[in-house]
CSV table of C-alpha atoms in Angstrom, one decimal:
chain,number,residue,atom,x,y,z
A,1,MET,CA,0.1,0.0,0.1
A,2,GLN,CA,1.1,3.4,-0.8
A,3,SER,CA,1.1,6.4,1.1
A,4,PRO,CA,-2.1,8.4,0.7
A,5,PRO,CA,-1.9,10.3,-2.6
A,6,GLY,CA,-1.6,13.8,-2.5
A,7,ILE,CA,-3.6,16.5,-4.4
A,8,PRO,CA,-4.6,14.5,-7.7
A,9,VAL,CA,-3.2,15.9,-11.1
A,10,PRO,CA,-5.9,16.9,-13.3
A,11,VAL,CA,-6.0,15.1,-16.3
A,12,PRO,CA,-6.3,16.9,-19.4
A,13,VAL,CA,-10.1,15.6,-21.1
A,14,ILE,CA,-10.1,14.8,-24.6
A,15,ARG,CA,-12.7,16.4,-26.3
A,16,LEU,CA,-13.5,15.5,-30.0
A,17,PRO,CA,-13.4,18.2,-32.3
A,18,ARG,CA,-16.1,20.5,-33.3
A,19,GLY,CA,-17.7,19.5,-36.9
A,20,PRO,CA,-17.7,21.6,-40.0
A,21,ASP,CA,-20.8,23.2,-38.9
A,22,GLY,CA,-19.5,24.4,-35.7
A,23,PHE,CA,-21.3,23.0,-32.9
A,24,SER,CA,-21.6,18.9,-33.2
A,25,ARG,CA,-19.3,16.7,-31.8
A,26,GLY,CA,-17.8,14.7,-35.0
A,27,PHE,CA,-21.6,12.8,-34.8
A,28,ALA,CA,-22.6,12.5,-38.5
A,29,PRO,CA,-26.0,14.4,-39.1
A,30,GLU,CA,-28.0,11.2,-40.5
A,31,GLY,CA,-26.6,9.2,-38.1
A,32,ARG,CA,-29.5,10.2,-35.7
A,33,ARG,CA,-31.8,8.0,-35.1
A,34,VAL,CA,-34.7,10.2,-34.2
A,35,PRO,CA,-34.9,13.2,-36.8
A,36,LEU,CA,-34.3,16.9,-34.9
A,37,LYS,CA,-37.5,18.3,-34.6
A,38,SER,CA,-36.8,21.5,-36.0
A,39,GLY,CA,-34.6,21.5,-39.2
A,40,GLY,CA,-31.7,23.0,-37.7
A,41,SER,CA,-29.8,23.6,-34.3
A,42,GLU,CA,-30.0,21.3,-31.3
A,43,LEU,CA,-30.3,24.1,-29.3
A,44,GLN,CA,-33.3,25.7,-30.9
A,45,GLU,CA,-36.0,26.0,-28.0
A,46,GLY,CA,-39.1,28.0,-27.8
A,47,PRO,CA,-42.7,27.3,-27.2
A,48,MET,CA,-43.9,24.2,-28.7
A,49,ASN,CA,-45.6,25.3,-32.1
A,50,GLU,CA,-48.9,23.3,-32.6
A,51,ASP,CA,-49.3,23.8,-35.8
A,52,SER,CA,-46.1,23.0,-37.0
A,53,PRO,CA,-46.1,20.6,-39.8
A,54,GLU,CA,-44.2,17.5,-37.7
A,55,THR,CA,-46.7,17.9,-34.7
A,56,GLN,CA,-49.6,17.7,-36.9
A,57,GLU,CA,-47.8,14.7,-38.7
A,58,GLN,CA,-47.2,13.1,-35.8
A,59,ARG,CA,-50.9,13.9,-34.2
A,60,ALA,CA,-52.2,12.1,-37.4
A,61,ARG,CA,-49.6,9.4,-36.8
A,62,ALA,CA,-50.7,8.8,-33.7
A,63,THR,CA,-54.3,8.8,-34.6
A,64,LEU,CA,-54.1,6.4,-37.4
A,65,ARG,CA,-52.1,3.9,-35.6
A,66,GLU,CA,-54.5,3.8,-32.2
A,67,ARG,CA,-57.4,3.0,-34.6
A,68,TYR,CA,-55.5,0.4,-36.6
A,69,LEU,CA,-54.4,-1.3,-33.2
A,70,ARG,CA,-57.9,-1.0,-31.7
A,71,SER,CA,-59.0,-2.7,-35.4
A,72,LEU,CA,-56.4,-5.7,-34.5
A,73,LEU,CA,-57.9,-6.0,-31.7
A,74,ALA,CA,-61.4,-6.5,-32.5
A,75,MET,CA,-60.2,-9.3,-34.5
A,76,VAL,CA,-58.6,-11.4,-31.9
A,77,GLY,CA,-60.3,-14.7,-31.1
A,78,ARG,CA,-62.5,-14.3,-34.5
A,79,PRO,CA,-62.6,-16.3,-37.5
A,80,VAL,CA,-60.3,-14.6,-40.3
A,81,SER,CA,-60.3,-14.9,-44.2
A,82,PHE,CA,-56.8,-14.3,-45.5
A,83,THR,CA,-56.2,-13.7,-49.2
A,84,LEU,CA,-52.7,-15.3,-50.1
A,85,HIS,CA,-50.9,-15.0,-53.4
A,86,GLN,CA,-52.2,-16.9,-56.2
A,87,GLY,CA,-55.9,-17.1,-55.7
A,88,VAL,CA,-55.3,-18.7,-52.4
A,89,LEU,CA,-57.7,-18.3,-49.3
A,90,VAL,CA,-57.2,-19.5,-45.9
A,91,ALA,CA,-59.1,-19.0,-42.7
A,92,ALA,CA,-58.0,-19.3,-39.3
A,93,HIS,CA,-58.6,-17.7,-35.9
A,94,PHE,CA,-56.5,-14.6,-35.5
A,95,GLY,CA,-54.4,-14.5,-32.1
A,96,ALA,CA,-51.9,-11.2,-32.5
A,97,THR,CA,-49.2,-9.4,-34.8
A,98,ASP,CA,-46.3,-8.4,-33.8
A,99,LEU,CA,-45.4,-4.5,-33.5
A,100,ASP,CA,-44.2,-4.0,-37.0
A,101,VAL,CA,-47.4,-5.8,-38.3
A,102,ALA,CA,-44.7,-8.2,-40.0
A,103,ASN,CA,-46.1,-11.7,-39.0
A,104,PHE,CA,-49.8,-12.9,-38.0
A,105,TYR,CA,-50.3,-15.5,-35.1
A,106,VAL,CA,-53.1,-17.6,-35.8
A,107,SER,CA,-54.8,-20.7,-34.8
A,108,LYS,CA,-57.1,-23.2,-36.6
A,109,LEU,CA,-55.2,-22.4,-39.9
A,110,GLN,CA,-57.5,-24.0,-42.4
A,111,THR,CA,-55.0,-25.3,-45.5
A,112,PRO,CA,-55.5,-26.6,-48.7
A,113,ILE,CA,-53.9,-29.7,-47.0
A,114,GLY,CA,-55.2,-29.7,-43.5
A,115,VAL,CA,-55.9,-27.8,-40.5
A,116,GLN,CA,-53.0,-26.1,-38.7
A,117,ALA,CA,-53.3,-25.6,-35.3
A,118,GLU,CA,-50.9,-22.5,-34.9
A,119,ALA,CA,-49.4,-20.8,-37.1
A,120,LEU,CA,-47.3,-17.5,-38.3
A,121,LEU,CA,-48.4,-16.0,-41.3
A,122,ARG,CA,-45.7,-13.5,-43.1
A,123,CYS,CA,-47.2,-10.0,-44.3
A,124,SER,CA,-45.7,-10.6,-47.1
A,125,ASP,CA,-47.7,-13.4,-48.0
A,126,ILE,CA,-50.8,-12.0,-47.5
A,127,ILE,CA,-52.6,-9.8,-49.8
A,128,SER,CA,-55.5,-8.8,-47.8
A,129,TYR,CA,-57.3,-10.4,-44.5
A,130,THR,CA,-61.3,-10.2,-43.7
A,131,PHE,CA,-63.4,-10.5,-41.0
A,132,ARG,CA,-67.2,-10.0,-39.3
A,133,LEU,CA,-68.1,-8.0,-36.7
B,1,MET,CA,-29.8,-1.6,-41.8
B,2,PRO,CA,-29.4,-2.8,-38.2
B,3,VAL,CA,-32.7,-3.4,-36.5
B,4,TRP,CA,-32.4,-0.8,-33.8
B,5,ALA,CA,-32.5,1.8,-36.7
B,6,ALA,CA,-35.8,0.8,-37.3
B,7,ALA,CA,-36.9,2.6,-34.8
B,8,ALA,CA,-37.2,5.6,-36.7
B,9,SER,CA,-38.9,6.4,-39.7
B,10,PRO,CA,-38.3,4.0,-42.7
B,11,SER,CA,-35.2,4.8,-45.1
B,12,PRO,CA,-36.4,6.1,-48.5
B,13,LEU,CA,-36.3,3.2,-50.3
B,14,TRP,CA,-36.5,-0.1,-48.1
B,15,TRP,CA,-39.3,-0.7,-45.8
B,16,ARG,CA,-37.8,-2.9,-42.8
B,17,SER,CA,-40.0,-5.3,-41.5
B,18,ARG,CA,-37.9,-8.0,-39.4
B,19,GLY,CA,-35.8,-8.9,-42.1
B,20,GLN,CA,-38.2,-8.8,-45.1
B,21,LEU,CA,-37.2,-5.8,-47.0
B,22,THR,CA,-39.8,-4.6,-49.7
B,23,THR,CA,-39.4,-1.8,-51.9
B,24,MET,CA,-41.9,0.8,-51.1
B,25,ASN,CA,-44.6,1.5,-53.1
B,26,GLU,CA,-46.7,4.7,-53.9
B,27,TRP,CA,-48.9,4.2,-51.1
B,28,MET,CA,-46.5,3.3,-48.6
B,29,LYS,CA,-44.5,6.6,-49.6
B,30,LYS,CA,-47.3,8.7,-48.5
B,31,SER,CA,-47.2,10.8,-45.3
B,32,PRO,CA,-49.4,10.4,-42.3
B,33,LEU,CA,-51.6,13.7,-43.3
B,34,GLU,CA,-51.8,12.4,-46.8
B,35,TRP,CA,-53.3,9.1,-45.6
B,36,GLU,CA,-55.2,10.6,-43.1
B,37,ASP,CA,-56.9,12.5,-45.9
B,38,TYR,CA,-58.8,9.1,-46.9
B,39,VAL,CA,-60.4,8.6,-43.3
B,40,TYR,CA,-64.3,8.4,-43.6
B,41,LYS,CA,-64.4,8.3,-47.4
B,42,GLU,CA,-65.4,5.3,-49.7
B,43,VAL,CA,-63.0,4.4,-51.6
B,44,THR,CA,-62.0,1.6,-53.9
B,45,VAL,CA,-58.3,-0.2,-53.8
B,46,VAL,CA,-56.9,-2.1,-56.6
B,47,ALA,CA,-54.4,-4.4,-55.0
B,48,SER,CA,-51.8,-6.8,-56.0
B,49,GLU,CA,-53.2,-9.9,-58.3
B,50,LYS,CA,-56.0,-7.4,-59.6
B,51,LYS,CA,-57.7,-7.7,-56.2
B,52,GLU,CA,-60.3,-4.8,-55.6
B,53,TYR,CA,-62.0,-4.0,-52.4
B,54,LYS,CA,-64.6,-1.2,-51.9
B,55,GLY,CA,-65.5,0.2,-48.7
B,56,TRP,CA,-65.2,3.0,-46.0
B,57,PHE,CA,-61.5,4.2,-45.3
B,58,LEU,CA,-61.3,3.9,-41.3
B,59,THR,CA,-57.6,4.2,-41.3
B,60,ALA,CA,-54.0,3.3,-42.4
B,61,ASP,CA,-51.3,2.0,-40.2
B,62,PRO,CA,-48.6,4.2,-40.2
B,63,VAL,CA,-46.0,1.2,-39.8
B,64,SER,CA,-47.0,-1.1,-42.2
B,65,ALA,CA,-49.3,1.0,-44.6
B,66,ASN,CA,-52.1,-1.2,-43.9
B,67,VAL,CA,-55.6,-0.2,-45.0
B,68,VAL,CA,-58.7,-0.7,-43.3
B,69,LEU,CA,-62.1,-0.9,-45.0
B,70,VAL,CA,-65.4,-1.3,-43.6
B,71,ASN,CA,-68.4,-2.5,-45.1
B,72,PHE,CA,-72.1,-2.5,-43.6
B,73,LEU,CA,-73.9,-5.8,-44.6
B,74,GLU,CA,-77.7,-6.1,-44.7
B,75,ASP,CA,-78.4,-8.5,-42.0
B,76,GLY,CA,-76.7,-5.4,-39.8
B,77,SER,CA,-73.2,-6.6,-39.4
B,78,LEU,CA,-69.9,-5.4,-40.2
B,79,SER,CA,-67.1,-6.5,-42.7
B,80,VAL,CA,-63.9,-5.3,-41.8
B,81,THR,CA,-61.2,-5.8,-44.6
B,82,GLY,CA,-57.4,-5.2,-44.0
B,83,ILE,CA,-55.8,-4.6,-47.3
B,84,MET,CA,-51.6,-4.8,-47.1
B,85,GLY,CA,-49.6,-1.8,-47.2
B,86,HIS,CA,-47.5,-3.8,-49.7
B,87,SER,CA,-49.8,-4.9,-52.0
B,88,VAL,CA,-52.1,-1.4,-52.6
B,89,GLN,CA,-51.9,-0.6,-55.8
B,90,THR,CA,-54.3,2.3,-56.5
B,91,ILE,CA,-56.7,3.8,-54.1
B,92,ASP,CA,-59.9,6.1,-55.5
B,93,VAL,CA,-62.2,8.0,-53.5
B,94,VAL,CA,-65.9,7.2,-54.8
B,95,ASN,CA,-67.9,9.1,-51.8
B,96,GLU,CA,-66.4,11.7,-49.5
B,97,GLY,CA,-69.0,10.3,-47.5
B,98,ASP,CA,-71.6,12.9,-44.7
B,99,HIS,CA,-71.7,13.8,-41.2
B,100,ARG,CA,-73.9,10.7,-40.2
B,101,MET,CA,-71.4,8.2,-41.7
B,102,ARG,CA,-68.3,10.3,-40.0
B,103,GLU,CA,-70.0,9.7,-36.6
B,104,LYS,CA,-70.7,5.8,-37.1
B,105,LEU,CA,-67.5,4.9,-38.4
B,106,THR,CA,-65.4,7.3,-35.4
B,107,HIS,CA,-67.2,5.1,-32.8
B,108,LEU,CA,-66.1,1.6,-34.2
B,109,PHE,CA,-63.9,-0.4,-31.8
B,110,MET,CA,-63.9,2.7,-29.6
B,111,SER,CA,-66.0,1.2,-27.3
B,112,GLY,CA,-66.8,-2.2,-25.9
B,113,ASP,CA,-70.0,-1.8,-25.8
B,114,TYR,CA,-72.6,-1.5,-29.0
B,115,LYS,CA,-72.3,2.2,-29.6
B,116,GLY,CA,-70.4,1.0,-33.0
B,117,HIS,CA,-73.5,0.1,-34.3
B,118,SER,CA,-76.5,2.0,-34.9
B,119,PRO,CA,-80.0,1.0,-33.1
B,120,GLU,CA,-81.1,0.1,-37.0
B,121,ASP,CA,-78.0,-2.5,-37.5
B,122,LEU,CA,-78.6,-3.7,-34.1
B,123,GLU,CA,-82.0,-5.0,-34.8
B,124,LYS,CA,-80.9,-6.1,-38.0
B,125,LYS,CA,-78.1,-8.0,-36.3
B,126,LYS,CA,-80.3,-8.9,-33.5
B,127,ASN,CA,-83.1,-10.6,-36.3
B,128,SER,CA,-80.4,-12.2,-38.0
B,129,LEU,CA,-78.7,-14.2,-35.2
B,130,ARG,CA,-82.1,-15.1,-34.1
B,131,LYS,CA,-82.9,-16.7,-37.5
B,132,TRP,CA,-80.0,-18.8,-37.6
B,133,LEU,CA,-80.7,-20.0,-34.3
B,134,GLU,CA,-84.0,-21.2,-34.4
B,135,LYS,CA,-83.0,-22.6,-37.7
B,136,ASN,CA,-80.4,-25.2,-35.5
B,137,HIS,CA,-83.4,-25.5,-33.1
B,138,ILE,CA,-82.5,-23.5,-30.3
B,139,PRO,CA,-86.0,-21.9,-28.6
B,140,ILE,CA,-85.4,-17.9,-28.3
B,141,THR,CA,-87.4,-15.2,-26.7
B,142,GLU,CA,-86.9,-11.5,-26.6
B,143,GLN,CA,-86.4,-9.3,-23.5
B,144,GLY,CA,-85.9,-5.9,-22.6
B,145,ASP,CA,-86.2,-2.5,-24.1
B,146,SER,CA,-84.5,-2.2,-27.5
B,147,PRO,CA,-82.1,-3.0,-28.2
B,148,ARG,CA,-83.6,-6.0,-26.6
B,149,THR,CA,-81.7,-8.9,-24.9
B,150,LEU,CA,-81.9,-12.3,-26.8
B,151,CYS,CA,-82.7,-15.2,-24.2
B,152,VAL,CA,-82.0,-19.1,-24.9
B,153,ALA,CA,-84.7,-21.8,-23.3
B,154,GLY,CA,-84.5,-19.6,-19.8
B,155,VAL,CA,-81.1,-20.2,-19.3
B,156,LEU,CA,-78.8,-18.2,-21.6
B,157,THR,CA,-78.8,-14.5,-22.3
B,158,ILE,CA,-77.4,-12.5,-25.4
B,159,ASP,CA,-76.7,-8.9,-25.0
B,160,PRO,CA,-76.0,-6.6,-28.1
B,161,PRO,CA,-73.9,-6.5,-30.1
B,162,TYR,CA,-75.0,-9.9,-30.1
B,163,GLY,CA,-71.4,-11.8,-30.3
B,164,PRO,CA,-69.9,-14.6,-28.9
B,165,GLU,CA,-68.6,-12.7,-26.1
B,166,ASN,CA,-71.8,-11.2,-24.9
B,167,CYS,CA,-73.4,-14.6,-23.9
B,168,SER,CA,-74.3,-15.5,-20.2
B,169,SER,CA,-75.4,-18.2,-18.6
B,170,ALA,CA,-74.7,-20.5,-15.5
B,171,ASN,CA,-75.1,-23.7,-18.0
B,172,GLU,CA,-71.4,-24.4,-19.7
B,173,ILE,CA,-73.1,-26.5,-21.9
B,174,ILE,CA,-75.4,-24.4,-23.5
B,175,LEU,CA,-72.8,-21.4,-23.2
B,176,SER,CA,-70.5,-23.7,-25.4
B,177,ARG,CA,-72.9,-24.6,-28.0
B,178,VAL,CA,-74.5,-21.3,-28.5
B,179,GLN,CA,-70.9,-19.2,-28.3
B,180,ASP,CA,-69.9,-22.0,-31.4
B,181,LEU,CA,-72.9,-21.1,-33.5
B,182,ILE,CA,-72.7,-17.6,-33.0
B,183,GLN,CA,-69.2,-18.0,-34.2
B,184,GLY,CA,-70.6,-20.0,-36.9
B,185,HIS,CA,-73.1,-17.4,-38.0
B,186,LEU,CA,-70.0,-14.5,-38.5
B,187,GLU,CA,-67.5,-17.5,-39.8
B,188,ALA,CA,-64.9,-16.5,-42.3
B,189,TYR,CA,-66.0,-17.3,-45.7
B,190,PRO,CA,-64.8,-20.9,-46.2
B,191,PRO,CA,-61.8,-21.0,-48.5
B,192,GLU,CA,-63.0,-21.4,-52.2
B,193,GLY,CA,-61.2,-20.6,-55.6
B,194,GLN,CA,-58.1,-22.6,-54.6
B,195,GLU,CA,-55.8,-23.6,-56.9
B,196,LEU,CA,-53.9,-26.8,-56.1
C-alpha cells in the first residue's frame, strides 16, 4: 500500500473537435436515429408550435395507429379469412401480430392440406384479410 | 440496416420488416397526413393480383401502411377488411361521405359496448342471429328494452351487439354450444377458388 495520494493531478479531457458545422461533436448528422424536431440547430428551443407540420404529422400518425391497433384488437379470437398469393384463401382464428405487423399469429389455420393448430403468416405472403363483426 | 435503426421512420427506399425487405410502393411513400385524407371516405382499392376492394376507409397503419376498410352488410353486421400496405396499387375516392357516416365510423372499435352499431343495425343483427339460432332448433325469446336481449331456453342471455362474448349463462354446455353457433354465423368465408 502506498502512502495516501496527494492532490490529484488534473487529467486533460480529450474532446472531439467541433465538426464543420460548428456545433456538433463529430457525430454524423444522418446518424441520428430520431430526426431533429426543427430542421437546424439542436439548441433551438421555445414554445411548441401547435401547428407545425411535424406536430400535425405526428398527431395524424398517432391517431391512425391507434385506430389500427383497435381494429386488430377487435379481431382477436375471431375467424378471419386471409387472401394469399395466387388466389389462395385460408381461414383461421386471429391471435396477434407483432409490433411491425410483419407476422400474423393465428390458430386453427385451414389450409388446402389440413388444419394447422398454430401458425405464423408472414405479411409479405398476405394480400388482404377480412372478418365480420 | 441494423434492427435498432428501424425505430425511426423508414429509410427512403426500403421498408424494413423484421428481415423482410420490400421496396416501397407509392402508397407506402405517402405521409400520415395524406393517409388521413382518405379517412371516412368510401374508396375502391386495387391491390396485387388484380384484387379489388371497396369500402369505407377507416385507417391506415403508419407502421405497415395497411389499409382498413369497413362495409355495412344487409343483416346489420360489419365486414372489416385489411389490405396489406405492400399490395396496395391504386386507391380512389368514390364517395366523400357525410356527417352521419363520420359519426358511425368514429365510434367503431372505440368502446366495448354496442355504440359502434346504430339501433337499426343492432335490430337487424338481432333478427339475423335469431333466425340462425331458430334454424338450429334453439328456442329463443326476447326481453328488455330496445336493443333487446335474446334469451335461450330461459338459461342463457345474449346482449347486444350479439357476439359470442356477449353470452351469459350458468350452464357451461349450453353456453359453449350457443357461442359456437354464433361464431359459425360470423364465420370467415370458407376457402374457395383454391389453386392446388
